[in-house]
Amino acid sequence: MLRLGHRPGRDRRVTTHVGLVARAFGASGIVIADVSDVSVVSRLKRVCEIWGGRDFLVVDGVNSLEYVTNWKKLGGVVVHLTMYGIHIDSVVDEIRSLERDILIVVGATKVPKVYYELADYNVAIGHQPHSEVAALAVFLDRLYLGRELRLIYSDAKLCIEPSPRGKKVVMCE
Ligand code: SAM
């Protein structure tokens, strides 16, 4: 997924959460567009070290327009999440059935018009303003039909034993 408009300092926590949701809900990586933020990258990599996902891509400072254009040239589909788009219920089955690599784009502040034009799909997770973290989570959940919530990374060091009360964390086998 591609995170647009990250403002180092101000958006550090939200962008970290976008990355955590991407990883936990089955995306292959997070690309932070146009700016570098070592602290977000290192926090996400640390989570991958412990909870698995060393192959989960975490990169920053990537030219976003070039990235989107190349993605399309290579045959991938671009899905921009925006409250102004087409309701998710109308398009998610079609997007899933394409069986193409999907680049999910979310913004922070106002997203430049060019991304609305470049996107193959502008998708609304409802038509109310909320959050890039929520929008990404709901989109991935609907895309994967809820199966992503069973995801466990094979290279995880720590695993959780579900417990009705308290916390049980064990070394993974
Ligand atoms: N005011 C900004 C705009 O006009 O684009 C939106 C800011 S919002 C806090 C940040 C991001 O959350 C948006 O760029 C979009 O990716 C996502 N988002 C927020 N509400 C959404 C919704 N209802 N559907 C899809 N994405 C949404």
Tab-separated table of C-alpha atoms and ligand atoms in Angstrom:
chain	number	residue	atom	x	y	z
A	1	MET	CA	0.000	0.000	0.000
A	2	LEU	CA	1.063	3.583	-0.620
A	3	ARG	CA	0.846	6.176	2.135
A	4	LEU	CA	0.570	9.689	0.684
A	5	GLY	CA	1.118	13.003	2.444
A	6	HIS	CA	2.972	11.781	5.535
A	7	ARG	CA	4.104	14.724	7.656
A	8	PRO	CA	7.101	13.664	9.784
A	9	GLY	CA	6.418	14.541	13.399
A	10	ARG	CA	2.695	15.151	13.100
A	11	ASP	CA	1.682	11.908	11.307
A	12	ARG	CA	4.238	9.559	12.843
A	13	ARG	CA	1.767	7.616	14.949
A	14	VAL	CA	-0.973	7.420	12.320
A	15	THR	CA	1.444	6.320	9.588
A	16	THR	CA	2.872	3.692	11.942
A	17	HIS	CA	-0.671	2.455	12.512
A	18	VAL	CA	-1.346	2.409	8.757
A	19	GLY	CA	1.754	0.208	8.428
A	20	LEU	CA	0.710	-2.038	11.322
A	21	VAL	CA	-2.729	-2.554	9.796
A	22	ALA	CA	-1.201	-3.221	6.378
A	23	ARG	CA	1.057	-5.912	7.869
A	24	ALA	CA	-1.514	-7.473	10.184
A	25	PHE	CA	-4.323	-7.479	7.603
A	26	GLY	CA	-2.379	-9.174	4.835
A	27	ALA	CA	-0.846	-6.466	2.655
A	28	SER	CA	2.677	-7.047	1.316
A	29	GLY	CA	4.170	-3.761	2.391
A	30	ILE	CA	3.942	-0.048	3.034
A	31	VAL	CA	5.531	2.578	0.822
A	32	ILE	CA	5.773	6.002	2.437
A	33	ALA	CA	5.558	8.530	-0.357
A	34	ASP	CA	7.973	11.356	-1.040
A	35	VAL	CA	9.411	11.891	2.465
A	36	SER	CA	11.696	9.920	4.734
A	37	ASP	CA	10.880	9.082	8.327
A	38	VAL	CA	13.388	6.751	9.886
A	39	SER	CA	11.446	6.425	13.139
A	40	VAL	CA	8.306	5.060	11.427
A	41	VAL	CA	10.382	2.670	9.306
A	42	SER	CA	12.336	1.379	12.293
A	43	ARG	CA	9.227	0.880	14.459
A	44	LEU	CA	7.542	-1.156	11.732
A	45	LYS	CA	10.672	-3.213	11.061
A	46	ARG	CA	10.963	-3.941	14.767
A	47	VAL	CA	7.399	-5.322	14.811
A	48	CYS	CA	8.257	-7.523	11.805
A	49	GLU	CA	11.377	-8.810	13.598
A	50	ILE	CA	9.384	-9.932	16.620
A	51	TRP	CA	5.954	-10.823	15.235
A	52	GLY	CA	7.115	-11.955	11.821
A	53	GLY	CA	7.009	-10.567	8.329
A	54	ARG	CA	10.658	-9.940	7.542
A	55	ASP	CA	9.576	-9.937	3.876
A	56	PHE	CA	7.027	-7.208	4.575
A	57	LEU	CA	8.237	-4.228	2.564
A	58	VAL	CA	8.767	-1.010	4.515
A	59	VAL	CA	10.226	1.835	2.475
A	60	ASP	CA	10.123	5.605	2.657
A	61	GLY	CA	11.082	8.528	0.452
A	62	VAL	CA	9.664	6.919	-2.698
A	63	ASN	CA	8.508	9.161	-5.558
A	64	SER	CA	4.774	8.541	-5.411
A	65	LEU	CA	3.779	9.540	-8.935
A	66	GLU	CA	6.542	7.414	-10.434
A	67	TYR	CA	5.566	4.504	-8.170
A	68	VAL	CA	1.889	4.619	-9.165
A	69	THR	CA	2.713	5.013	-12.858
A	70	ASN	CA	5.151	2.081	-12.806
A	71	TRP	CA	2.656	-0.061	-10.882
A	72	LYS	CA	0.124	0.441	-13.644
A	73	LYS	CA	2.706	-0.140	-16.393
A	74	LEU	CA	3.568	-3.467	-14.781
A	75	GLY	CA	-0.095	-4.506	-14.935
A	76	GLY	CA	-1.120	-3.740	-11.360
A	77	VAL	CA	-4.365	-2.134	-10.324
A	78	VAL	CA	-4.536	1.059	-8.244
A	79	VAL	CA	-7.249	1.485	-5.599
A	80	HIS	CA	-7.443	4.902	-3.953
A	81	LEU	CA	-9.475	5.034	-0.759
A	82	THR	CA	-11.526	8.196	-0.506
A	83	MET	CA	-14.919	9.081	0.915
A	84	TYR	CA	-15.765	10.655	-2.456
A	85	GLY	CA	-15.389	7.386	-4.361
A	86	ILE	CA	-17.662	4.493	-5.275
A	87	HIS	CA	-19.087	2.626	-2.302
A	88	ILE	CA	-16.975	-0.441	-1.441
A	89	ASP	CA	-20.021	-2.737	-1.695
A	90	SER	CA	-20.336	-1.862	-5.394
A	91	VAL	CA	-16.755	-2.673	-6.390
A	92	VAL	CA	-14.949	-4.981	-3.972
A	93	ASP	CA	-16.061	-8.225	-5.653
A	94	GLU	CA	-14.957	-6.906	-9.034
A	95	ILE	CA	-11.557	-5.802	-7.645
A	96	ARG	CA	-11.032	-9.209	-6.013
A	97	SER	CA	-11.974	-11.057	-9.175
A	98	LEU	CA	-9.320	-9.231	-11.211
A	99	GLU	CA	-6.635	-11.327	-9.468
A	100	ARG	CA	-4.081	-8.585	-10.134
A	101	ASP	CA	-1.557	-6.980	-7.788
A	102	ILE	CA	-3.349	-4.176	-5.968
A	103	LEU	CA	-1.765	-0.919	-4.851
A	104	ILE	CA	-3.981	0.628	-2.167
A	105	VAL	CA	-3.464	4.376	-1.807
A	106	VAL	CA	-4.447	6.382	1.285
A	107	GLY	CA	-3.867	10.036	2.060
A	108	ALA	CA	-3.227	12.157	5.119
A	109	THR	CA	-4.391	15.633	4.108
A	110	LYS	CA	-5.971	16.645	0.796
A	111	VAL	CA	-4.981	14.161	-1.904
A	112	PRO	CA	-3.944	15.824	-5.204
A	113	LYS	CA	-6.405	15.375	-8.079
A	114	VAL	CA	-3.921	13.404	-10.159
A	115	TYR	CA	-4.341	10.351	-7.863
A	116	TYR	CA	-8.112	10.378	-8.413
A	117	GLU	CA	-7.368	10.286	-12.140
A	118	LEU	CA	-4.613	7.680	-12.016
A	119	ALA	CA	-6.582	5.332	-9.763
A	120	ASP	CA	-8.411	2.482	-11.464
A	121	TYR	CA	-10.874	2.613	-8.588
A	122	ASN	CA	-11.669	5.437	-6.155
A	123	VAL	CA	-13.325	3.503	-3.349
A	124	ALA	CA	-15.335	4.891	-0.429
A	125	ILE	CA	-15.521	3.025	2.850
A	126	GLY	CA	-18.813	4.744	3.425
A	127	HIS	CA	-19.213	8.396	2.515
A	128	GLN	CA	-18.343	9.902	5.904
A	129	PRO	CA	-14.909	11.345	6.686
A	130	HIS	CA	-12.973	9.078	9.054
A	131	SER	CA	-9.428	7.773	8.993
A	132	GLU	CA	-6.850	6.171	6.713
A	133	VAL	CA	-6.269	3.496	9.360
A	134	ALA	CA	-9.949	2.542	9.460
A	135	ALA	CA	-10.353	2.802	5.676
A	136	LEU	CA	-7.393	0.477	5.049
A	137	ALA	CA	-8.551	-2.045	7.658
A	138	VAL	CA	-12.086	-2.251	6.313
A	139	PHE	CA	-10.944	-2.447	2.697
A	140	LEU	CA	-8.502	-5.308	3.392
A	141	ASP	CA	-11.053	-7.098	5.544
A	142	ARG	CA	-13.680	-6.975	2.779
A	143	LEU	CA	-11.120	-7.844	0.113
A	144	TYR	CA	-9.951	-10.935	2.016
A	145	LEU	CA	-13.445	-11.756	3.335
A	146	GLY	CA	-12.187	-11.713	6.912
A	147	ARG	CA	-9.657	-14.507	6.403
A	148	GLU	CA	-6.702	-12.181	7.075
A	149	LEU	CA	-7.582	-12.126	10.792
A	150	ARG	CA	-6.167	-15.678	11.033
A	151	LEU	CA	-2.812	-14.558	9.630
A	152	ILE	CA	0.297	-15.774	11.465
A	153	TYR	CA	3.723	-15.102	9.987
A	154	SER	CA	5.888	-18.209	9.660
A	155	ASP	CA	8.997	-16.290	10.778
A	156	ALA	CA	7.414	-14.901	13.969
A	157	LYS	CA	9.520	-15.181	17.130
A	158	LEU	CA	6.612	-14.582	19.488
A	159	CYS	CA	3.127	-16.048	19.235
A	160	ILE	CA	0.010	-15.414	21.256
A	161	GLU	CA	-1.949	-18.144	22.949
A	162	PRO	CA	-5.514	-16.872	22.990
A	163	SER	CA	-6.679	-16.420	26.506
A	164	PRO	CA	-10.061	-15.420	27.944
A	165	ARG	CA	-8.239	-13.257	30.497
A	166	GLY	CA	-4.694	-11.947	30.789
A	167	LYS	CA	-1.844	-12.216	28.300
A	168	LYS	CA	-0.166	-15.409	27.114
A	169	VAL	CA	2.829	-14.900	24.847
A	170	VAL	CA	5.044	-17.860	23.934
A	171	MET	CA	8.032	-18.522	21.697
A	172	CYS	CA	6.702	-19.760	18.348
A	173	GLU	CA	7.457	-23.350	17.382
B	1	SAM	N1	-9.643	15.799	3.880
B	1	SAM	C1	-8.963	14.788	3.130
B	1	SAM	C2	-9.467	14.719	1.693
B	1	SAM	O1	-10.265	15.552	1.303
B	1	SAM	O2	-9.009	13.848	0.970
B	1	SAM	C3	-9.128	13.422	3.816
B	1	SAM	C4	-8.338	13.275	5.062
B	1	SAM	S1	-8.562	11.713	5.857
B	1	SAM	C5	-8.143	12.071	7.526
B	1	SAM	C6	-7.113	10.800	5.375
B	1	SAM	C7	-7.378	9.661	4.472
B	1	SAM	O3	-8.272	8.749	5.074
B	1	SAM	C8	-7.974	9.956	3.113
B	1	SAM	O4	-7.030	10.429	2.196
B	1	SAM	C9	-8.511	8.590	2.718
B	1	SAM	O5	-7.514	7.786	2.128
B	1	SAM	C10	-8.933	7.989	4.077
B	1	SAM	N2	-10.380	8.088	4.306
B	1	SAM	C11	-11.008	8.840	5.214
B	1	SAM	N3	-12.336	8.646	5.165
B	1	SAM	C12	-12.564	7.732	4.197
B	1	SAM	C13	-13.729	7.112	3.665
B	1	SAM	N4	-14.944	7.379	4.125
B	1	SAM	N5	-13.562	6.221	2.671
B	1	SAM	C14	-12.337	5.912	2.195
B	1	SAM	N6	-11.197	6.478	2.666
B	1	SAM	C15	-11.313	7.374	3.643
